[in-house]
PDB file of C-alpha atoms in Angstrom:
ATOM      1  CA  UNK D   1     114.740 154.731  77.133  1.00  0.00           C
ATOM      2  CA  UNK D   2     116.059 155.258  80.675  1.00  0.00           C
ATOM      3  CA  UNK D   3     119.640 156.447  81.155  1.00  0.00           C
ATOM      4  CA  UNK D   4     119.915 155.216  84.742  1.00  0.00           C
ATOM      5  CA  UNK D   5     118.578 152.488  86.972  1.00  0.00           C
ATOM      6  CA  UNK D   6     118.437 151.890  90.703  1.00  0.00           C
ATOM      7  CA  UNK D   7     121.368 149.908  92.144  1.00  0.00           C
ATOM      8  CA  UNK D   8     121.348 148.386  95.625  1.00  0.00           C
ATOM      9  CA  UNK D   9     124.093 146.307  97.253  1.00  0.00           C
ATOM     10  CA  UNK D  10     123.178 144.561 100.486  1.00  0.00           C
ATOM     11  CA  UNK D  11     125.086 142.105 102.664  1.00  0.00           C
ATOM     12  CA  UNK D  12     123.902 140.475 105.898  1.00  0.00           C
ATOM     13  CA  UNK D  13     125.882 143.031 107.920  1.00  0.00           C
ATOM     14  CA  UNK D  14     124.633 146.183 106.190  1.00  0.00           C
ATOM     15  CA  UNK D  15     123.464 147.989 103.088  1.00  0.00           C
ATOM     16  CA  UNK D  16     126.612 149.108 101.276  1.00  0.00           C
ATOM     17  CA  UNK D  17     125.227 151.120  98.403  1.00  0.00           C
ATOM     18  CA  UNK D  18     122.002 152.540  97.024  1.00  0.00           C
ATOM     19  CA  UNK D  19     122.329 154.855  94.035  1.00  0.00           C
ATOM     20  CA  UNK D  20     121.406 155.566  90.429  1.00  0.00           C
ATOM     21  CA  UNK D  21     123.662 153.713  87.995  1.00  0.00           C
ATOM     22  CA  UNK D  22     124.278 153.515  84.264  1.00  0.00           C
ATOM     23  CA  UNK D  23     125.831 150.044  84.383  1.00  0.00           C
ATOM     24  CA  UNK D  24     126.724 147.304  86.863  1.00  0.00           C
ATOM     25  CA  UNK D  25     129.374 144.700  86.014  1.00  0.00           C
ATOM     26  CA  UNK D  26     128.559 141.500  87.879  1.00  0.00           C
ATOM     27  CA  UNK D  27     130.792 138.462  88.564  1.00  0.00           C
ATOM     28  CA  UNK D  28     128.141 135.867  87.733  1.00  0.00           C
ATOM     29  CA  UNK D  29     128.797 132.214  88.460  1.00  0.00           C
ATOM     30  CA  UNK D  30     128.187 131.460  84.767  1.00  0.00           C
ATOM     31  CA  UNK D  31     130.420 134.344  83.659  1.00  0.00           C
ATOM     32  CA  UNK D  32     130.692 138.103  83.939  1.00  0.00           C
ATOM     33  CA  UNK D  33     127.739 140.184  82.837  1.00  0.00           C
ATOM     34  CA  UNK D  34     126.772 143.846  82.647  1.00  0.00           C
ATOM     35  CA  UNK D  35     123.351 145.044  83.758  1.00  0.00           C
ATOM     36  CA  UNK D  36     122.056 148.284  82.241  1.00  0.00           C
ATOM     37  CA  UNK D  37     118.718 150.130  82.260  1.00  0.00           C
ATOM     38  CA  UNK D  38     115.942 148.188  80.486  1.00  0.00           C
ATOM     39  CA  UNK D  39     117.786 144.870  80.967  1.00  0.00           C
ATOM     40  CA  UNK D  40     115.707 141.731  80.598  1.00  0.00           C
ATOM     41  CA  UNK D  41     114.670 140.273  83.971  1.00  0.00           C
ATOM     42  CA  UNK D  42     117.396 137.935  85.215  1.00  0.00           C
ATOM     43  CA  UNK D  43     118.468 136.300  88.459  1.00  0.00           C
ATOM     44  CA  UNK D  44     122.002 134.962  88.730  1.00  0.00           C
ATOM     45  CA  UNK D  45     124.255 133.559  91.402  1.00  0.00           C
ATOM     46  CA  UNK D  46     127.567 135.272  92.074  1.00  0.00           C
ATOM     47  CA  UNK D  47     131.076 133.923  92.353  1.00  0.00           C
ATOM     48  CA  UNK D  48     133.775 135.708  94.344  1.00  0.00           C
ATOM     49  CA  UNK D  49     134.798 138.718  92.289  1.00  0.00           C
ATOM     50  CA  UNK D  50     134.836 142.412  91.574  1.00  0.00           C
ATOM     51  CA  UNK D  51     131.493 144.197  91.226  1.00  0.00           C
ATOM     52  CA  UNK D  52     131.877 147.510  89.357  1.00  0.00           C
ATOM     53  CA  UNK D  53     129.246 150.235  89.197  1.00  0.00           C
ATOM     54  CA  UNK D  54     129.187 153.174  86.805  1.00  0.00           C
ATOM     55  CA  UNK D  55     127.120 155.804  88.580  1.00  0.00           C
ATOM     56  CA  UNK D  56     124.639 158.143  86.929  1.00  0.00           C
ATOM     57  CA  UNK D  57     127.318 160.864  87.221  1.00  0.00           C
ATOM     58  CA  UNK D  58     129.839 158.661  85.377  1.00  0.00           C
ATOM     59  CA  UNK D  59     131.967 157.803  88.435  1.00  0.00           C
ATOM     60  CA  UNK D  60     133.170 154.258  89.124  1.00  0.00           C
ATOM     61  CA  UNK D  61     132.603 152.402  92.394  1.00  0.00           C
ATOM     62  CA  UNK D  62     134.114 148.986  93.102  1.00  0.00           C
ATOM     63  CA  UNK D  63     133.109 146.328  95.606  1.00  0.00           C
ATOM     64  CA  UNK D  64     134.353 142.830  96.277  1.00  0.00           C
ATOM     65  CA  UNK D  65     131.791 140.103  96.816  1.00  0.00           C
ATOM     66  CA  UNK D  66     132.350 136.560  98.040  1.00  0.00           C
ATOM     67  CA  UNK D  67     129.158 135.194  96.479  1.00  0.00           C
ATOM     68  CA  UNK D  68     125.413 135.714  96.604  1.00  0.00           C
ATOM     69  CA  UNK D  69     122.692 136.601  94.111  1.00  0.00           C
ATOM     70  CA  UNK D  70     121.858 139.428  91.720  1.00  0.00           C
ATOM     71  CA  UNK D  71     118.356 140.299  90.593  1.00  0.00           C
ATOM     72  CA  UNK D  72     118.247 142.399  87.444  1.00  0.00           C
ATOM     73  CA  UNK D  73     115.129 144.094  86.097  1.00  0.00           C
ATOM     74  CA  UNK D  74     114.483 146.871  83.600  1.00  0.00           C
ATOM     75  CA  UNK D  75     114.291 149.343  86.508  1.00  0.00           C
ATOM     76  CA  UNK D  76     117.277 148.243  88.565  1.00  0.00           C
ATOM     77  CA  UNK D  77     119.772 145.760  89.913  1.00  0.00           C
ATOM     78  CA  UNK D  78     119.827 144.412  93.452  1.00  0.00           C
ATOM     79  CA  UNK D  79     122.827 142.434  94.669  1.00  0.00           C
ATOM     80  CA  UNK D  80     122.405 140.301  97.791  1.00  0.00           C
ATOM     81  CA  UNK D  81     125.986 139.451  98.669  1.00  0.00           C
ATOM     82  CA  UNK D  82     127.154 136.798 101.130  1.00  0.00           C
ATOM     83  CA  UNK D  83     129.857 139.288 102.068  1.00  0.00           C
ATOM     84  CA  UNK D  84     130.782 142.533 100.340  1.00  0.00           C
ATOM     85  CA  UNK D  85     133.644 144.964 100.857  1.00  0.00           C
ATOM     86  CA  UNK D  86     134.806 148.258  99.460  1.00  0.00           C
ATOM     87  CA  UNK D  87     138.098 148.366  97.582  1.00  0.00           C
ATOM     88  CA  UNK D  88     140.282 149.652 100.432  1.00  0.00           C
ATOM     89  CA  UNK D  89     142.758 148.355 103.012  1.00  0.00           C
ATOM     90  CA  UNK D  90     139.980 147.259 105.392  1.00  0.00           C
ATOM     91  CA  UNK D  91     138.333 145.234 102.621  1.00  0.00           C
ATOM     92  CA  UNK D  92     141.677 143.692 101.687  1.00  0.00           C
ATOM     93  CA  UNK D  93     142.338 142.597 105.278  1.00  0.00           C
ATOM     94  CA  UNK D  94     138.886 141.006 105.458  1.00  0.00           C
ATOM     95  CA  UNK D  95     139.491 139.133 102.189  1.00  0.00           C
ATOM     96  CA  UNK D  96     142.876 137.897 103.455  1.00  0.00           C
ATOM     97  CA  UNK D  97     141.073 136.466 106.490  1.00  0.00           C
ATOM     98  CA  UNK D  98     138.519 134.749 104.217  1.00  0.00           C
ATOM     99  CA  UNK D  99     141.365 133.326 102.121  1.00  0.00           C
ATOM    100  CA  UNK D 100     142.999 131.788 105.191  1.00  0.00           C
ATOM    101  CA  UNK D 101     139.663 130.282 106.260  1.00  0.00           C
ATOM    102  CA  UNK D 102     139.119 128.904 102.750  1.00  0.00           C
ATOM    103  CA  UNK D 103     142.622 127.358 102.679  1.00  0.00           C
ATOM    104  CA  UNK D 104     141.997 125.639 106.002  1.00  0.00           C
ATOM    105  CA  UNK D 105     138.614 124.344 104.811  1.00  0.00           C
ATOM    106  CA  UNK D 106     140.202 123.080 101.564  1.00  0.00           C
ATOM    107  CA  UNK D 107     142.829 121.149 103.525  1.00  0.00           C
ATOM    108  CA  UNK D 108     140.118 119.512 105.627  1.00  0.00           C
ATOM    109  CA  UNK D 109     137.636 118.918 102.789  1.00  0.00           C
ATOM    110  CA  UNK D 110     136.542 115.398 101.977  1.00  0.00           C
ATOM    111  CA  UNK D 111     137.501 114.052  98.557  1.00  0.00           C
ATOM    112  CA  UNK D 112     134.137 114.795  96.904  1.00  0.00           C
ATOM    113  CA  UNK D 113     134.333 118.459  98.013  1.00  0.00           C
ATOM    114  CA  UNK D 114     138.057 119.009  97.413  1.00  0.00           C
ATOM    115  CA  UNK D 115     137.711 120.492  93.894  1.00  0.00           C
ATOM    116  CA  UNK D 116     135.063 123.013  94.965  1.00  0.00           C
ATOM    117  CA  UNK D 117     137.100 124.019  98.029  1.00  0.00           C
ATOM    118  CA  UNK D 118     140.240 124.494  95.944  1.00  0.00           C
ATOM    119  CA  UNK D 119     138.260 126.544  93.387  1.00  0.00           C
ATOM    120  CA  UNK D 120     137.093 128.854  96.175  1.00  0.00           C
ATOM    121  CA  UNK D 121     140.702 129.330  97.309  1.00  0.00           C
ATOM    122  CA  UNK D 122     141.721 130.156  93.716  1.00  0.00           C
ATOM    123  CA  UNK D 123     138.836 132.633  93.402  1.00  0.00           C
ATOM    124  CA  UNK D 124     139.884 134.391  96.618  1.00  0.00           C
ATOM    125  CA  UNK D 125     143.531 134.554  95.484  1.00  0.00           C
ATOM    126  CA  UNK D 126     142.419 136.114  92.193  1.00  0.00           C
ATOM    127  CA  UNK D 127     140.191 138.559  94.063  1.00  0.00           C
ATOM    128  CA  UNK D 128     143.073 139.654  96.293  1.00  0.00           C
ATOM    129  CA  UNK D 129     145.211 140.200  93.184  1.00  0.00           C
ATOM    130  CA  UNK D 130     142.499 142.560  91.881  1.00  0.00           C
ATOM    131  CA  UNK D 131     142.555 144.457  95.178  1.00  0.00           C
ATOM    132  CA  UNK D 132     146.235 145.355  94.799  1.00  0.00           C
TER     133      UNK D 132
END
């Protein structure tokens, strides 16, 4: 049984991480999940949230994602994020900008899209709380 798997985090702007990992905690749209070596093949969509990686050395790395997809196999996990940021002041500023954009879009949303727009705002607020 493998002790580590390949982990890759990619956003449209750049590749953020590529390393050996013991576990990856994923903010799935259907709920949080943890991918580990020898995981059953799975593809899931992501909601805005904290993505945590336990490296092969036992260190923790944290990233914030605004959405996207994760592909999990027995050999590794690949996250294709809409947007992804490291847990630092630059990432927090970027998320604050996204929150303001989401609030504006929620105010302008048509009735049938209002609930989804407000949920996105709530997700971003929760994400910013986790960044503190």
